[in-house]
Short mmCIF file of C-alpha atoms in Angstrom, two decimals:
data_model
loop_
_atom_site.label_atom_id
_atom_site.label_comp_id
_atom_site.label_asym_id
_atom_site.label_seq_id
_atom_site.Cartn_x
_atom_site.Cartn_y
_atom_site.Cartn_z
CA UNK W 18 -0.68 -59.62 -4.09
CA UNK W 19 -0.66 -56.97 -1.10
CA UNK W 20 2.37 -55.06 -0.63
CA UNK W 21 3.06 -54.21 2.79
CA UNK W 22 3.08 -50.24 3.66
CA UNK W 23 6.61 -50.65 4.77
CA UNK W 24 7.59 -51.77 1.14
CA UNK W 25 5.44 -49.21 0.02
CA UNK W 26 7.35 -46.78 1.50
CA UNK W 27 10.28 -48.25 0.52
CA UNK W 28 9.52 -48.51 -3.02
CA UNK W 29 8.61 -45.24 -3.33
CA UNK W 30 11.81 -43.53 -1.40
CA UNK W 31 13.55 -45.35 -4.30
CA UNK W 32 11.76 -43.66 -6.90
CA UNK W 33 12.29 -40.25 -5.17
CA UNK W 34 15.63 -40.33 -5.67
CA UNK W 35 15.46 -39.62 -9.02
CA UNK W 36 13.75 -36.29 -8.68
CA UNK W 37 15.64 -33.27 -8.91
CA UNK W 38 16.07 -30.40 -6.48
CA UNK W 39 13.31 -27.49 -5.81
CA UNK W 40 14.19 -23.90 -5.52
CA UNK W 41 12.40 -21.61 -4.08
CA UNK W 42 12.26 -17.83 -3.57
CA UNK W 43 10.48 -15.40 -1.24
CA UNK W 44 9.76 -12.32 0.46
CA UNK W 45 10.61 -11.31 3.63
CA UNK W 46 7.51 -12.27 5.77
CA UNK W 47 5.99 -14.35 3.12
CA UNK W 48 4.77 -17.73 3.71
CA UNK W 49 6.17 -20.85 1.75
CA UNK W 50 5.73 -24.88 1.74
CA UNK W 51 7.51 -27.69 0.90
CA UNK W 52 5.91 -31.26 0.07
CA UNK W 53 7.69 -34.41 -0.41
CA UNK W 54 4.76 -35.42 -2.77
CA UNK W 55 5.23 -39.31 -1.56
CA UNK W 56 1.74 -40.05 -0.77
CA UNK W 57 0.50 -40.96 2.54
CA UNK W 58 3.01 -40.76 5.33
CA UNK W 59 0.10 -42.35 8.13
CA UNK W 60 2.26 -44.29 9.69
CA UNK W 61 5.98 -42.88 9.51
CA UNK W 62 8.20 -40.86 11.65
CA UNK W 63 9.58 -37.50 9.80
CA UNK W 64 12.31 -35.42 10.37
CA UNK W 65 12.98 -32.03 7.99
CA UNK W 66 16.46 -30.20 8.55
CA UNK W 67 17.82 -27.29 7.60
CA UNK W 68 21.61 -26.65 6.06
CA UNK W 69 23.66 -23.49 6.07
CA UNK W 70 27.05 -23.02 5.52
CA UNK W 71 27.76 -26.78 6.19
CA UNK W 72 25.97 -26.64 9.66
CA UNK W 73 23.08 -29.13 9.84
CA UNK W 74 20.15 -28.26 12.18
CA UNK W 75 16.79 -29.97 13.00
CA UNK W 76 13.78 -27.88 12.23
CA UNK W 77 10.92 -30.66 12.84
CA UNK W 78 10.73 -34.17 14.00
CA UNK W 79 7.57 -36.28 14.33
CA UNK W 80 8.40 -39.80 16.08
CA UNK W 81 5.45 -42.26 15.18
CA UNK W 82 6.46 -44.27 17.60
CA UNK W 83 6.68 -42.39 20.49
CA UNK W 84 3.77 -40.11 19.01
CA UNK W 85 5.35 -36.94 19.64
CA UNK W 86 6.11 -34.04 17.99
CA UNK W 87 9.65 -31.78 18.69
CA UNK W 88 10.92 -28.54 17.69
CA UNK W 89 13.85 -28.30 18.01
CA UNK W 90 15.34 -24.99 16.89
CA UNK W 91 14.63 -21.27 18.22
CA UNK W 92 14.82 -20.03 14.34
CA UNK W 93 12.07 -22.10 13.51
CA UNK W 94 10.05 -23.12 16.83
CA UNK W 95 7.15 -20.16 16.26
CA UNK W 96 7.25 -20.71 12.58
CA UNK W 97 6.77 -24.29 11.28
CA UNK W 98 4.35 -26.57 10.97
CA UNK W 99 4.41 -29.80 9.79
CA UNK W 100 1.32 -32.00 7.87
CA UNK W 101 2.16 -36.06 9.53
CA UNK W 102 0.24 -37.22 6.78
CA UNK W 103 1.95 -35.84 3.34
CA UNK W 104 5.43 -34.68 5.02
CA UNK W 105 4.10 -31.32 3.98
CA UNK W 106 6.87 -28.22 5.88
CA UNK W 107 4.96 -24.94 5.71
CA UNK W 108 7.60 -22.05 7.26
CA UNK W 109 5.25 -18.28 8.12
CA UNK W 110 6.93 -14.99 8.66
CA UNK W 111 10.01 -16.09 6.45
CA UNK W 112 13.54 -14.15 7.42
CA UNK W 113 17.19 -13.82 5.65
CA UNK W 114 18.17 -16.25 8.18
CA UNK W 115 16.11 -18.96 6.67
CA UNK W 116 17.99 -18.89 3.25
CA UNK W 117 19.48 -22.29 3.00
CA UNK W 118 18.60 -26.31 1.75
CA UNK W 119 15.81 -28.60 3.37
CA UNK W 120 15.58 -32.16 3.26
CA UNK W 121 13.46 -34.10 4.58
CA UNK W 122 14.09 -38.03 6.15
CA UNK W 123 11.65 -40.54 6.57
CA UNK W 124 11.71 -43.48 8.46
CA UNK W 125 16.04 -42.13 9.43
CA UNK W 126 15.95 -42.25 5.24
CA UNK W 127 16.59 -39.35 3.45
CA UNK W 128 14.97 -38.34 0.22
CA UNK W 129 17.07 -36.98 -2.32
CA UNK W 130 13.96 -34.40 -3.18
CA UNK W 131 16.06 -31.13 -2.00
CA UNK W 132 14.02 -27.11 -1.19
CA UNK W 133 17.07 -24.76 -1.55
CA UNK W 134 15.22 -21.37 -0.69
CA UNK W 135 16.32 -18.12 -0.68
CA UNK W 136 15.02 -15.34 1.40
CA UNK W 137 14.89 -11.70 -0.20
CA UNK W 138 14.24 -8.39 0.65
CA UNK W 139 11.23 -7.36 -1.35
CA UNK W 140 10.90 -4.23 -3.43
CA UNK W 141 9.41 -0.60 -1.62
CA UNK W 142 6.68 0.73 -3.69
CA UNK W 143 8.39 3.70 -6.19
CA UNK W 144 8.36 7.35 -5.50
CA UNK W 145 8.45 9.50 -8.25
CA UNK W 146 10.47 12.59 -8.25
CA UNK W 147 10.21 15.46 -10.24
CA UNK W 148 13.90 17.72 -11.34
CA UNK W 149 13.80 20.95 -12.47
CA UNK W 150 16.26 21.90 -15.23
CA UNK W 151 18.13 25.28 -16.21
CA UNK W 152 15.71 24.61 -19.30
CA UNK W 153 11.98 25.89 -17.81
CA UNK W 154 10.76 23.58 -20.49
CA UNK W 155 12.33 20.62 -19.92
CA UNK W 156 11.49 18.05 -16.64
CA UNK W 157 13.32 15.05 -15.27
CA UNK W 158 10.72 12.44 -13.82
CA UNK W 159 12.96 10.32 -11.85
CA UNK W 160 12.42 7.28 -9.96
CA UNK W 161 15.73 6.03 -7.82
CA UNK W 162 16.03 2.54 -6.60
CA UNK W 163 19.03 -0.54 -7.05
CA UNK W 164 16.69 -2.91 -9.16
CA UNK W 165 14.86 -3.67 -12.27
CA UNK W 166 12.74 -0.24 -13.27
CA UNK W 167 9.92 -0.99 -15.84
CA UNK W 168 8.51 2.82 -17.09
CA UNK W 169 4.73 2.73 -18.84
CA UNK W 170 2.66 5.81 -19.58
CA UNK W 171 -0.23 6.09 -20.95
CA UNK W 172 0.12 7.10 -24.71
CA UNK W 173 1.87 3.95 -25.00
CA UNK W 174 4.70 5.02 -25.75
CA UNK W 175 8.18 4.35 -25.02
CA UNK W 176 10.12 7.05 -23.50
CA UNK W 177 13.13 8.73 -23.34
CA UNK W 178 14.97 7.17 -20.71
CA UNK W 179 18.29 7.72 -18.86
CA UNK W 180 20.50 6.29 -16.07
CA UNK W 181 21.23 8.52 -12.81
CA UNK W 182 24.98 9.35 -13.06
CA UNK W 183 26.62 7.83 -10.14
CA UNK W 184 26.60 7.20 -7.06
CA UNK W 185 22.91 7.60 -7.29
CA UNK W 186 21.09 4.67 -8.81
CA UNK W 187 17.85 4.68 -11.27
CA UNK W 188 16.64 6.33 -14.05
CA UNK W 189 14.63 9.21 -15.46
CA UNK W 190 12.88 10.05 -18.33
CA UNK W 191 12.82 13.22 -19.84
CA UNK W 192 9.62 15.79 -20.81
CA UNK W 193 8.97 18.93 -22.97
CA UNK W 194 6.30 21.38 -22.15
CA UNK W 195 5.45 21.26 -25.91
CA UNK W 196 4.29 17.46 -25.31
CA UNK W 197 0.93 16.14 -24.80
CA UNK W 198 0.17 17.43 -21.34
CA UNK W 199 -2.35 14.52 -20.48
CA UNK W 200 0.17 11.88 -20.92
CA UNK W 201 0.76 10.31 -17.39
CA UNK W 202 3.74 8.02 -16.65
CA UNK W 203 4.29 5.31 -13.95
CA UNK W 204 7.48 3.01 -12.83
CA UNK W 205 7.67 -0.31 -11.56
CA UNK W 206 10.92 -2.19 -9.26
CA UNK W 207 11.30 -5.70 -9.82
CA UNK W 208 13.52 -8.18 -8.20
CA UNK W 209 13.39 -12.01 -7.67
CA UNK W 210 10.23 -12.12 -5.31
CA UNK W 211 8.18 -8.81 -5.39
CA UNK W 212 7.08 -6.12 -7.94
CA UNK W 213 5.89 -2.54 -6.82
CA UNK W 214 4.60 0.04 -8.86
CA UNK W 215 4.15 4.38 -8.62
CA UNK W 216 1.39 6.48 -8.49
CA UNK W 217 1.07 7.65 -12.06
CA UNK W 218 2.43 11.49 -12.37
CA UNK W 219 1.07 13.39 -15.52
CA UNK W 220 2.90 15.58 -17.58
CA UNK W 221 0.79 18.41 -16.74
CA UNK W 222 1.97 18.27 -13.18
CA UNK W 223 5.49 19.09 -13.84
CA UNK W 224 5.08 22.31 -15.55
CA UNK W 225 3.34 25.19 -14.19
CA UNK W 226 3.07 29.04 -14.21
CA UNK W 227 4.84 30.47 -11.66
CA UNK W 228 2.93 33.94 -12.10
CA UNK W 229 -0.04 32.07 -11.21
CA UNK W 230 1.71 30.55 -8.65
CA UNK W 231 2.61 33.47 -6.62
CA UNK W 232 -0.89 35.15 -7.67
CA UNK W 233 -2.55 32.54 -5.83
CA UNK W 234 -0.18 32.86 -2.31
CA UNK W 235 -0.88 36.55 -2.77
CA UNK W 236 -4.75 36.05 -2.63
CA UNK W 237 -4.40 33.24 0.08
CA UNK W 238 -2.51 35.41 1.99
CA UNK W 239 -4.95 38.44 2.15
CA UNK W 240 -7.82 36.19 2.78
CA UNK W 241 -6.26 35.58 5.82
CA UNK W 242 -5.04 39.23 6.65
CA UNK W 243 -8.88 39.50 6.40
CA UNK W 244 -10.18 37.25 8.57
CA UNK W 245 -7.03 37.70 11.18
CA UNK W 246 -8.48 41.25 10.64
CA UNK W 247 -12.04 40.92 11.69
CA UNK W 248 -11.24 38.24 14.70
CA UNK W 249 -9.48 41.26 16.46
CA UNK W 250 -11.70 44.01 15.81
CA UNK W 251 -14.88 41.69 17.19
CA UNK W 252 -12.74 40.99 20.15
CA UNK W 253 -12.09 44.49 20.87
CA UNK W 254 -15.60 45.80 20.35
CA UNK W 255 -16.61 43.22 22.79
CA UNK W 256 -14.39 44.32 25.81
CA UNK W 257 -15.66 48.21 24.79
CA UNK W 258 -18.55 46.38 25.30
CA UNK W 259 -18.49 44.76 28.45
CA UNK W 260 -16.62 48.09 30.28
CA UNK W 261 -19.13 50.12 29.00
CA UNK W 262 -22.20 48.37 30.48
CA UNK W 263 -20.31 46.97 33.76
CA UNK W 264 -18.48 50.06 35.01
CA UNK W 265 -19.79 52.64 33.59
CA UNK W 266 -23.14 52.27 35.39
CA UNK W 267 -21.27 51.65 38.93
CA UNK W 268 -20.01 54.92 38.40
CA UNK W 269 -23.06 56.77 37.68
CA UNK W 270 -25.10 54.30 40.15
CA UNK W 271 -22.06 56.16 42.82
CA UNK W 272 -23.24 60.00 41.32
CA UNK W 273 -26.91 59.17 42.16
CA UNK W 274 -26.39 58.09 45.32
CA UNK W 275 -24.19 61.04 46.57
CA UNK W 276 -26.30 63.32 44.80
CA UNK W 277 -29.44 62.49 46.85
CA UNK W 278 -27.62 62.93 49.60
CA UNK W 279 -26.87 66.57 49.31
CA UNK W 280 -30.17 67.56 48.41
CA UNK W 281 -31.04 66.11 52.17
CA UNK W 282 -28.93 68.48 53.50
CA UNK W 283 -30.01 71.57 51.81
CA UNK W 284 -33.61 70.28 52.90
CA UNK W 285 -32.72 70.08 56.37
CA UNK W 286 -31.02 72.96 56.73
CA UNK W 287 -33.66 75.52 55.50
CA UNK W 288 -36.10 73.16 58.25
CA UNK W 289 -33.89 74.98 60.95
#
């Protein structure tokens, strides 16, 4: 005995009513897909709805009778796509305002498989910061953010972790100059939708000899001063050179012409 497509869809819908809801968490900017998993819906009308704070909004609707697809709400218009064969709904470029309950209707009958979407901001990449103390042999390495923090060090040992004092949020670990200088540590921030790890910072980067740093600056300043002196000297020498070869020859030529005229005068007078 053959079962018509309408009876098949009705039977599947009846079975789906026992399926529980699905909780989905995603980061802002991500893409999610909701699939009802009820087989082929090739000849069915499909409507996805979105509920938040008691308001029910149609996200997208496929009318199988008129073969029309409508994206009715501006919040979803440029972000949603529908697979008319499987009923799968895809939402891209998620925003916080997309948080809510999503339901699907097949031929005007709502399925009891519901999707609860929660959209959150992802954590940023943490930046480890060095903090000096009154003791020159002790340094703090801070990871500051309001999220779960996980520390990891290259030696495999668990570092000494302390909570930052309020109103600051985060943690710091303590290092001493006598400890292994080759150890490097990272901190990882994690929430429900994302996880990011900092660049490593090594213990030998936290401790430095001030006298060596001072000497390095003196050397740099000295080299720059010598370079500046050389540049100024070259500029002055070039100016003197051009004055000598461009201005003085003109004066010399004038004196030469005047002396020749004077000698001609003297010759003429003696002739008379």
